[in-house]
């Protein structure tokens, strides 16, 4: 029997975009750290000014994202659910990553579809329509990963073994215009609850965690800005004292020279 490799994930485009964005931001943050270290090590005011400006911009960006996540939490949840529905309707069985994502979701959270198992009626392969019944073997069905399994079979497993699943347990489970279904009989075979409600607490926890994490980063950046400002002030004060001392030394040397000249005459 085949195994589903849940580690395969190649083209979840919306999530890949977020990952690429984080990588770019991480690279820019790394360059900022190098500039800051060079400015501190060499006591270079120009590098420290660049570091201060970059830190201030970073603080504004993180603070903005933290506020957006907290205020638009509901919008983010709706966006995630819509993205999942698009993946279910268009990409399942076509895109390897989306297929692995939903299969893992079904078997880990004992759910089916996004909002309910009826969502699979929106997928062209599983739609229970008169035209699709003649064209697709999966018509009026749901994926076999929606079938009920024991929790111990999927706990702490990188690979989901499908030996305990019947590939026909999800057949004839979707309603059509001409047929009715026995919900009691279907509930014995498949999980009927949607996956989004199951993972919603996880999403909410991630939103709160991300907001707290960004606020903590904002506090750290604010402290580094204060320390950089203090260091810049100390460097300027030191340079000013050195220049004052040099001018005073030069003036003293000139007076000594004049006195010696006067004594000579």
PDB file of C-alpha atoms in Angstrom:
ATOM      1  CA  UNK A   1       0.000   0.000   0.000  1.00  0.00           C
ATOM      2  CA  UNK A   2       1.285   3.507  -0.740  1.00  0.00           C
ATOM      3  CA  UNK A   3       2.414   6.002   1.859  1.00  0.00           C
ATOM      4  CA  UNK A   4       1.763   9.722   1.842  1.00  0.00           C
ATOM      5  CA  UNK A   5       4.969  11.694   2.364  1.00  0.00           C
ATOM      6  CA  UNK A   6       3.878  14.657   4.406  1.00  0.00           C
ATOM      7  CA  UNK A   7       7.376  16.139   4.226  1.00  0.00           C
ATOM      8  CA  UNK A   8       6.952  16.941   0.513  1.00  0.00           C
ATOM      9  CA  UNK A   9       5.936  20.556   0.059  1.00  0.00           C
ATOM     10  CA  UNK A  10       6.948  22.396  -3.083  1.00  0.00           C
ATOM     11  CA  UNK A  11       4.490  24.957  -4.328  1.00  0.00           C
ATOM     12  CA  UNK A  12       2.147  26.378  -1.713  1.00  0.00           C
ATOM     13  CA  UNK A  13       2.474  29.728  -3.445  1.00  0.00           C
ATOM     14  CA  UNK A  14       0.956  32.082  -0.811  1.00  0.00           C
ATOM     15  CA  UNK A  15       3.035  30.531   1.958  1.00  0.00           C
ATOM     16  CA  UNK A  16       6.171  30.404  -0.221  1.00  0.00           C
ATOM     17  CA  UNK A  17       5.815  34.155  -0.812  1.00  0.00           C
ATOM     18  CA  UNK A  18       5.783  34.778   2.942  1.00  0.00           C
ATOM     19  CA  UNK A  19       8.881  32.597   3.338  1.00  0.00           C
ATOM     20  CA  UNK A  20      10.749  34.448   0.580  1.00  0.00           C
ATOM     21  CA  UNK A  21       9.765  37.792   2.112  1.00  0.00           C
ATOM     22  CA  UNK A  22      11.081  36.698   5.522  1.00  0.00           C
ATOM     23  CA  UNK A  23      14.361  35.504   3.953  1.00  0.00           C
ATOM     24  CA  UNK A  24      14.864  38.874   2.221  1.00  0.00           C
ATOM     25  CA  UNK A  25      14.069  40.757   5.420  1.00  0.00           C
ATOM     26  CA  UNK A  26      16.458  38.506   7.361  1.00  0.00           C
ATOM     27  CA  UNK A  27      19.247  39.242   4.872  1.00  0.00           C
ATOM     28  CA  UNK A  28      18.653  43.000   5.172  1.00  0.00           C
ATOM     29  CA  UNK A  29      18.628  42.699   8.970  1.00  0.00           C
ATOM     30  CA  UNK A  30      21.944  40.811   8.790  1.00  0.00           C
ATOM     31  CA  UNK A  31      23.474  43.631   6.713  1.00  0.00           C
ATOM     32  CA  UNK A  32      22.161  46.136   9.266  1.00  0.00           C
ATOM     33  CA  UNK A  33      23.903  44.210  12.050  1.00  0.00           C
ATOM     34  CA  UNK A  34      27.195  44.266  10.104  1.00  0.00           C
ATOM     35  CA  UNK A  35      26.926  48.038   9.551  1.00  0.00           C
ATOM     36  CA  UNK A  36      26.143  48.564  13.240  1.00  0.00           C
ATOM     37  CA  UNK A  37      29.098  46.429  14.346  1.00  0.00           C
ATOM     38  CA  UNK A  38      31.492  48.255  12.014  1.00  0.00           C
ATOM     39  CA  UNK A  39      30.186  51.629  13.194  1.00  0.00           C
ATOM     40  CA  UNK A  40      30.634  50.676  16.862  1.00  0.00           C
ATOM     41  CA  UNK A  41      34.025  49.021  16.364  1.00  0.00           C
ATOM     42  CA  UNK A  42      35.500  51.907  14.370  1.00  0.00           C
ATOM     43  CA  UNK A  43      33.497  54.617  16.122  1.00  0.00           C
ATOM     44  CA  UNK A  44      32.416  55.842  12.706  1.00  0.00           C
ATOM     45  CA  UNK A  45      29.651  58.431  13.001  1.00  0.00           C
ATOM     46  CA  UNK A  46      28.496  57.998   9.381  1.00  0.00           C
ATOM     47  CA  UNK A  47      27.970  54.256   9.813  1.00  0.00           C
ATOM     48  CA  UNK A  48      26.226  54.859  13.127  1.00  0.00           C
ATOM     49  CA  UNK A  49      23.874  57.375  11.475  1.00  0.00           C
ATOM     50  CA  UNK A  50      23.039  54.818   8.756  1.00  0.00           C
ATOM     51  CA  UNK A  51      22.474  52.213  11.482  1.00  0.00           C
ATOM     52  CA  UNK A  52      20.180  54.558  13.418  1.00  0.00           C
ATOM     53  CA  UNK A  53      18.070  55.348  10.346  1.00  0.00           C
ATOM     54  CA  UNK A  54      17.812  51.651   9.422  1.00  0.00           C
ATOM     55  CA  UNK A  55      16.891  50.686  12.995  1.00  0.00           C
ATOM     56  CA  UNK A  56      14.210  53.360  13.109  1.00  0.00           C
ATOM     57  CA  UNK A  57      12.722  52.157   9.793  1.00  0.00           C
ATOM     58  CA  UNK A  58      12.832  48.546  11.065  1.00  0.00           C
ATOM     59  CA  UNK A  59      11.078  49.611  14.269  1.00  0.00           C
ATOM     60  CA  UNK A  60       8.300  51.288  12.272  1.00  0.00           C
ATOM     61  CA  UNK A  61       7.896  48.199  10.043  1.00  0.00           C
ATOM     62  CA  UNK A  62       7.696  45.730  12.948  1.00  0.00           C
ATOM     63  CA  UNK A  63       5.361  47.987  14.926  1.00  0.00           C
ATOM     64  CA  UNK A  64       3.103  48.369  11.884  1.00  0.00           C
ATOM     65  CA  UNK A  65       2.983  44.609  11.300  1.00  0.00           C
ATOM     66  CA  UNK A  66       2.222  43.933  14.976  1.00  0.00           C
ATOM     67  CA  UNK A  67      -0.674  46.415  14.922  1.00  0.00           C
ATOM     68  CA  UNK A  68      -1.970  45.024  11.606  1.00  0.00           C
ATOM     69  CA  UNK A  69      -1.904  41.448  12.923  1.00  0.00           C
ATOM     70  CA  UNK A  70      -3.742  42.429  16.102  1.00  0.00           C
ATOM     71  CA  UNK A  71      -6.355  44.615  14.377  1.00  0.00           C
ATOM     72  CA  UNK A  72      -6.847  42.537  11.220  1.00  0.00           C
ATOM     73  CA  UNK A  73      -6.805  39.119  12.899  1.00  0.00           C
ATOM     74  CA  UNK A  74     -10.274  38.303  11.542  1.00  0.00           C
ATOM     75  CA  UNK A  75      -9.233  39.384   8.040  1.00  0.00           C
ATOM     76  CA  UNK A  76      -6.162  37.153   8.249  1.00  0.00           C
ATOM     77  CA  UNK A  77      -8.299  34.178   9.302  1.00  0.00           C
ATOM     78  CA  UNK A  78     -10.721  34.806   6.426  1.00  0.00           C
ATOM     79  CA  UNK A  79      -7.817  35.088   4.005  1.00  0.00           C
ATOM     80  CA  UNK A  80      -6.402  31.771   5.195  1.00  0.00           C
ATOM     81  CA  UNK A  81      -9.781  30.047   4.796  1.00  0.00           C
ATOM     82  CA  UNK A  82     -10.245  31.485   1.283  1.00  0.00           C
ATOM     83  CA  UNK A  83      -6.746  30.355   0.317  1.00  0.00           C
ATOM     84  CA  UNK A  84      -7.529  26.871   1.606  1.00  0.00           C
ATOM     85  CA  UNK A  85     -10.767  26.794  -0.420  1.00  0.00           C
ATOM     86  CA  UNK A  86      -8.864  27.793  -3.566  1.00  0.00           C
ATOM     87  CA  UNK A  87      -6.381  25.001  -2.889  1.00  0.00           C
ATOM     88  CA  UNK A  88      -9.221  22.515  -2.394  1.00  0.00           C
ATOM     89  CA  UNK A  89     -11.125  23.572  -5.520  1.00  0.00           C
ATOM     90  CA  UNK A  90      -8.252  23.983  -7.958  1.00  0.00           C
ATOM     91  CA  UNK A  91      -5.006  22.428  -6.739  1.00  0.00           C
ATOM     92  CA  UNK A  92      -5.910  19.171  -4.982  1.00  0.00           C
ATOM     93  CA  UNK A  93      -4.655  16.153  -6.989  1.00  0.00           C
ATOM     94  CA  UNK A  94      -2.910  18.596  -9.349  1.00  0.00           C
ATOM     95  CA  UNK A  95      -0.405  20.282  -7.072  1.00  0.00           C
ATOM     96  CA  UNK A  96       1.717  17.904  -4.994  1.00  0.00           C
ATOM     97  CA  UNK A  97       2.133  20.318  -2.088  1.00  0.00           C
ATOM     98  CA  UNK A  98      -1.578  21.107  -1.752  1.00  0.00           C
ATOM     99  CA  UNK A  99      -2.444  17.415  -1.944  1.00  0.00           C
ATOM    100  CA  UNK A 100       0.020  16.562   0.842  1.00  0.00           C
ATOM    101  CA  UNK A 101      -1.233  19.550   2.867  1.00  0.00           C
ATOM    102  CA  UNK A 102      -4.897  18.474   2.822  1.00  0.00           C
ATOM    103  CA  UNK A 103      -4.105  14.786   3.321  1.00  0.00           C
ATOM    104  CA  UNK A 104      -1.997  15.589   6.375  1.00  0.00           C
ATOM    105  CA  UNK A 105      -4.684  17.964   7.652  1.00  0.00           C
ATOM    106  CA  UNK A 106      -7.440  15.356   7.241  1.00  0.00           C
ATOM    107  CA  UNK A 107      -5.548  12.645   9.066  1.00  0.00           C
ATOM    108  CA  UNK A 108      -4.041  14.798  11.811  1.00  0.00           C
ATOM    109  CA  UNK A 109      -7.199  16.682  12.810  1.00  0.00           C
ATOM    110  CA  UNK A 110      -9.775  14.018  11.821  1.00  0.00           C
ATOM    111  CA  UNK A 111     -11.633  16.402   9.523  1.00  0.00           C
ATOM    112  CA  UNK A 112     -12.648  16.694   5.882  1.00  0.00           C
ATOM    113  CA  UNK A 113     -12.688  19.739   3.608  1.00  0.00           C
ATOM    114  CA  UNK A 114     -12.363  23.326   4.776  1.00  0.00           C
ATOM    115  CA  UNK A 115     -15.779  24.041   6.315  1.00  0.00           C
ATOM    116  CA  UNK A 116     -17.329  20.569   5.893  1.00  0.00           C
ATOM    117  CA  UNK A 117     -17.022  17.469   3.732  1.00  0.00           C
ATOM    118  CA  UNK A 118     -19.527  19.066   1.313  1.00  0.00           C
ATOM    119  CA  UNK A 119     -16.744  21.415   0.157  1.00  0.00           C
ATOM    120  CA  UNK A 120     -15.493  18.637  -2.110  1.00  0.00           C
ATOM    121  CA  UNK A 121     -18.553  19.226  -4.268  1.00  0.00           C
ATOM    122  CA  UNK A 122     -16.695  22.333  -5.466  1.00  0.00           C
ATOM    123  CA  UNK A 123     -13.744  20.292  -6.707  1.00  0.00           C
ATOM    124  CA  UNK A 124     -14.125  19.295 -10.402  1.00  0.00           C
ATOM    125  CA  UNK A 125     -12.924  15.733  -9.750  1.00  0.00           C
ATOM    126  CA  UNK A 126     -15.275  15.073  -6.835  1.00  0.00           C
ATOM    127  CA  UNK A 127     -18.309  17.173  -7.802  1.00  0.00           C
ATOM    128  CA  UNK A 128     -21.534  15.191  -7.663  1.00  0.00           C
ATOM    129  CA  UNK A 129     -23.116  16.409 -10.893  1.00  0.00           C
ATOM    130  CA  UNK A 130     -24.735  14.369 -13.631  1.00  0.00           C
ATOM    131  CA  UNK A 131     -22.049  15.320 -16.153  1.00  0.00           C
ATOM    132  CA  UNK A 132     -19.163  14.618 -13.773  1.00  0.00           C
ATOM    133  CA  UNK A 133     -20.555  11.215 -12.753  1.00  0.00           C
ATOM    134  CA  UNK A 134     -20.016  10.059 -16.339  1.00  0.00           C
ATOM    135  CA  UNK A 135     -16.508  11.514 -16.546  1.00  0.00           C
ATOM    136  CA  UNK A 136     -14.820  11.036 -13.170  1.00  0.00           C
ATOM    137  CA  UNK A 137     -14.406   7.918 -11.050  1.00  0.00           C
ATOM    138  CA  UNK A 138     -14.161  10.157  -7.974  1.00  0.00           C
ATOM    139  CA  UNK A 139     -17.531  11.832  -8.555  1.00  0.00           C
ATOM    140  CA  UNK A 140     -19.751  12.097  -5.459  1.00  0.00           C
ATOM    141  CA  UNK A 141     -16.799  11.030  -3.290  1.00  0.00           C
ATOM    142  CA  UNK A 142     -14.304  12.565  -0.893  1.00  0.00           C
ATOM    143  CA  UNK A 143     -10.567  11.790  -0.591  1.00  0.00           C
ATOM    144  CA  UNK A 144      -9.822   8.537   1.202  1.00  0.00           C
ATOM    145  CA  UNK A 145      -7.881  10.527   3.832  1.00  0.00           C
ATOM    146  CA  UNK A 146     -11.269  11.748   5.098  1.00  0.00           C
ATOM    147  CA  UNK A 147     -12.009   8.216   6.265  1.00  0.00           C
ATOM    148  CA  UNK A 148     -12.098   7.610   9.990  1.00  0.00           C
ATOM    149  CA  UNK A 149      -8.887   6.213  11.485  1.00  0.00           C
ATOM    150  CA  UNK A 150      -7.505   5.651  14.948  1.00  0.00           C
ATOM    151  CA  UNK A 151      -5.562   8.541  16.458  1.00  0.00           C
ATOM    152  CA  UNK A 152      -2.655   6.289  17.440  1.00  0.00           C
ATOM    153  CA  UNK A 153      -1.994   5.492  13.784  1.00  0.00           C
ATOM    154  CA  UNK A 154      -0.979   9.043  12.916  1.00  0.00           C
ATOM    155  CA  UNK A 155       0.523  10.324  16.166  1.00  0.00           C
ATOM    156  CA  UNK A 156       4.176  11.381  15.853  1.00  0.00           C
ATOM    157  CA  UNK A 157       4.494   9.873  12.384  1.00  0.00           C
ATOM    158  CA  UNK A 158       6.401  11.541   9.545  1.00  0.00           C
ATOM    159  CA  UNK A 159       4.837   9.171   7.033  1.00  0.00           C
ATOM    160  CA  UNK A 160       1.144   8.417   7.156  1.00  0.00           C
ATOM    161  CA  UNK A 161       0.554   4.725   6.601  1.00  0.00           C
ATOM    162  CA  UNK A 162      -2.634   4.133   4.632  1.00  0.00           C
ATOM    163  CA  UNK A 163      -2.957   0.410   5.343  1.00  0.00           C
ATOM    164  CA  UNK A 164      -5.841   1.018   7.716  1.00  0.00           C
ATOM    165  CA  UNK A 165      -7.765   3.065   5.154  1.00  0.00           C
ATOM    166  CA  UNK A 166     -10.116   1.760   2.527  1.00  0.00           C
ATOM    167  CA  UNK A 167      -9.882   3.580  -0.786  1.00  0.00           C
ATOM    168  CA  UNK A 168     -13.625   3.129  -1.295  1.00  0.00           C
ATOM    169  CA  UNK A 169     -14.816   4.365   2.101  1.00  0.00           C
ATOM    170  CA  UNK A 170     -15.251   7.897   0.745  1.00  0.00           C
ATOM    171  CA  UNK A 171     -17.366   6.939  -2.273  1.00  0.00           C
ATOM    172  CA  UNK A 172     -20.968   8.084  -2.651  1.00  0.00           C
ATOM    173  CA  UNK A 173     -20.783  10.452   0.294  1.00  0.00           C
ATOM    174  CA  UNK A 174     -21.630  13.743  -1.412  1.00  0.00           C
ATOM    175  CA  UNK A 175     -25.238  14.774  -2.022  1.00  0.00           C
ATOM    176  CA  UNK A 176     -26.542  15.539  -5.490  1.00  0.00           C
ATOM    177  CA  UNK A 177     -29.735  17.029  -6.862  1.00  0.00           C
ATOM    178  CA  UNK A 178     -31.189  13.599  -7.650  1.00  0.00           C
ATOM    179  CA  UNK A 179     -30.054  11.566  -4.653  1.00  0.00           C
ATOM    180  CA  UNK A 180     -30.183  11.837  -0.891  1.00  0.00           C
ATOM    181  CA  UNK A 181     -27.618  10.578   1.566  1.00  0.00           C
ATOM    182  CA  UNK A 182     -27.876   8.890   4.940  1.00  0.00           C
ATOM    183  CA  UNK A 183     -25.851  11.096   7.290  1.00  0.00           C
ATOM    184  CA  UNK A 184     -25.701   8.431  10.000  1.00  0.00           C
ATOM    185  CA  UNK A 185     -24.151   5.957   7.579  1.00  0.00           C
ATOM    186  CA  UNK A 186     -21.720   8.591   6.247  1.00  0.00           C
ATOM    187  CA  UNK A 187     -20.625   9.628   9.744  1.00  0.00           C
ATOM    188  CA  UNK A 188     -19.624   6.023  10.389  1.00  0.00           C
ATOM    189  CA  UNK A 189     -17.302   6.072   7.361  1.00  0.00           C
ATOM    190  CA  UNK A 190     -15.808   9.568   7.131  1.00  0.00           C
ATOM    191  CA  UNK A 191     -15.097  12.645   9.222  1.00  0.00           C
ATOM    192  CA  UNK A 192     -17.698  15.250   8.306  1.00  0.00           C
ATOM    193  CA  UNK A 193     -16.418  18.287  10.211  1.00  0.00           C
ATOM    194  CA  UNK A 194     -14.380  20.893   8.356  1.00  0.00           C
ATOM    195  CA  UNK A 195     -10.677  21.339   9.024  1.00  0.00           C
ATOM    196  CA  UNK A 196     -10.753  25.118   9.376  1.00  0.00           C
ATOM    197  CA  UNK A 197     -12.718  24.982  12.640  1.00  0.00           C
ATOM    198  CA  UNK A 198     -10.251  22.394  13.925  1.00  0.00           C
ATOM    199  CA  UNK A 199      -7.161  24.487  13.180  1.00  0.00           C
ATOM    200  CA  UNK A 200      -8.768  27.842  14.083  1.00  0.00           C
ATOM    201  CA  UNK A 201      -7.440  27.756  17.693  1.00  0.00           C
ATOM    202  CA  UNK A 202      -3.969  27.078  16.287  1.00  0.00           C
ATOM    203  CA  UNK A 203      -4.287  30.034  13.885  1.00  0.00           C
ATOM    204  CA  UNK A 204      -5.488  32.328  16.673  1.00  0.00           C
ATOM    205  CA  UNK A 205      -2.614  31.236  18.904  1.00  0.00           C
ATOM    206  CA  UNK A 206      -0.138  31.846  16.084  1.00  0.00           C
ATOM    207  CA  UNK A 207      -1.566  35.343  15.509  1.00  0.00           C
ATOM    208  CA  UNK A 208      -1.220  36.214  19.206  1.00  0.00           C
ATOM    209  CA  UNK A 209       2.270  34.687  19.371  1.00  0.00           C
ATOM    210  CA  UNK A 210       3.390  36.556  16.245  1.00  0.00           C
ATOM    211  CA  UNK A 211       2.066  39.852  17.638  1.00  0.00           C
ATOM    212  CA  UNK A 212       3.825  39.374  20.991  1.00  0.00           C
ATOM    213  CA  UNK A 213       7.024  38.324  19.212  1.00  0.00           C
ATOM    214  CA  UNK A 214       6.981  41.446  17.024  1.00  0.00           C
ATOM    215  CA  UNK A 215       6.275  43.703  20.003  1.00  0.00           C
ATOM    216  CA  UNK A 216       9.241  42.171  21.848  1.00  0.00           C
ATOM    217  CA  UNK A 217      11.426  42.797  18.798  1.00  0.00           C
ATOM    218  CA  UNK A 218      10.178  46.407  18.764  1.00  0.00           C
ATOM    219  CA  UNK A 219      11.234  46.798  22.410  1.00  0.00           C
ATOM    220  CA  UNK A 220      14.674  45.340  21.642  1.00  0.00           C
ATOM    221  CA  UNK A 221      15.106  47.614  18.611  1.00  0.00           C
ATOM    222  CA  UNK A 222      14.013  50.630  20.674  1.00  0.00           C
ATOM    223  CA  UNK A 223      16.645  49.781  23.307  1.00  0.00           C
ATOM    224  CA  UNK A 224      19.329  49.400  20.613  1.00  0.00           C
ATOM    225  CA  UNK A 225      18.321  52.791  19.176  1.00  0.00           C
ATOM    226  CA  UNK A 226      18.757  54.391  22.613  1.00  0.00           C
ATOM    227  CA  UNK A 227      22.128  52.694  23.109  1.00  0.00           C
ATOM    228  CA  UNK A 228      23.266  53.728  19.628  1.00  0.00           C
ATOM    229  CA  UNK A 229      22.204  57.321  20.340  1.00  0.00           C
ATOM    230  CA  UNK A 230      24.156  57.269  23.625  1.00  0.00           C
ATOM    231  CA  UNK A 231      27.201  55.843  21.861  1.00  0.00           C
ATOM    232  CA  UNK A 232      26.943  58.478  19.127  1.00  0.00           C
ATOM    233  CA  UNK A 233      26.691  61.205  21.769  1.00  0.00           C
ATOM    234  CA  UNK A 234      29.740  59.812  23.612  1.00  0.00           C
ATOM    235  CA  UNK A 235      31.764  59.677  20.386  1.00  0.00           C
ATOM    236  CA  UNK A 236      30.797  63.243  19.487  1.00  0.00           C
ATOM    237  CA  UNK A 237      31.622  64.399  23.016  1.00  0.00           C
ATOM    238  CA  UNK A 238      34.988  62.642  22.856  1.00  0.00           C
ATOM    239  CA  UNK A 239      35.777  64.172  19.453  1.00  0.00           C
ATOM    240  CA  UNK A 240      34.739  67.603  20.747  1.00  0.00           C
ATOM    241  CA  UNK A 241      36.957  67.238  23.832  1.00  0.00           C
ATOM    242  CA  UNK A 242      39.903  66.098  21.720  1.00  0.00           C
ATOM    243  CA  UNK A 243      39.497  69.045  19.372  1.00  0.00           C
ATOM    244  CA  UNK A 244      39.179  71.446  22.307  1.00  0.00           C
ATOM    245  CA  UNK A 245      42.288  69.964  23.858  1.00  0.00           C
ATOM    246  CA  UNK A 246      44.161  70.257  20.564  1.00  0.00           C
ATOM    247  CA  UNK A 247      43.141  73.884  20.149  1.00  0.00           C
ATOM    248  CA  UNK A 248      44.128  74.620  23.732  1.00  0.00           C
ATOM    249  CA  UNK A 249      47.439  72.831  23.232  1.00  0.00           C
ATOM    250  CA  UNK A 250      48.079  74.724  20.022  1.00  0.00           C
ATOM    251  CA  UNK A 251      47.234  78.033  21.698  1.00  0.00           C
ATOM    252  CA  UNK A 252      49.543  77.209  24.632  1.00  0.00           C
ATOM    253  CA  UNK A 253      52.374  76.287  22.272  1.00  0.00           C
ATOM    254  CA  UNK A 254      51.926  79.546  20.394  1.00  0.00           C
ATOM    255  CA  UNK A 255      52.047  81.549  23.653  1.00  0.00           C
ATOM    256  CA  UNK A 256      55.178  79.705  24.749  1.00  0.00           C
ATOM    257  CA  UNK A 257      56.796  80.401  21.406  1.00  0.00           C
ATOM    258  CA  UNK A 258      55.920  84.107  21.604  1.00  0.00           C
ATOM    259  CA  UNK A 259      57.316  84.330  25.144  1.00  0.00           C
ATOM    260  CA  UNK A 260      60.553  82.687  24.051  1.00  0.00           C
ATOM    261  CA  UNK A 261      60.851  85.087  21.132  1.00  0.00           C
ATOM    262  CA  UNK A 262      60.316  88.045  23.450  1.00  0.00           C
ATOM    263  CA  UNK A 263      62.955  86.764  25.847  1.00  0.00           C
ATOM    264  CA  UNK A 264      65.385  86.391  22.980  1.00  0.00           C
ATOM    265  CA  UNK A 265      64.981  90.015  21.982  1.00  0.00           C
TER     266      UNK A 265
END
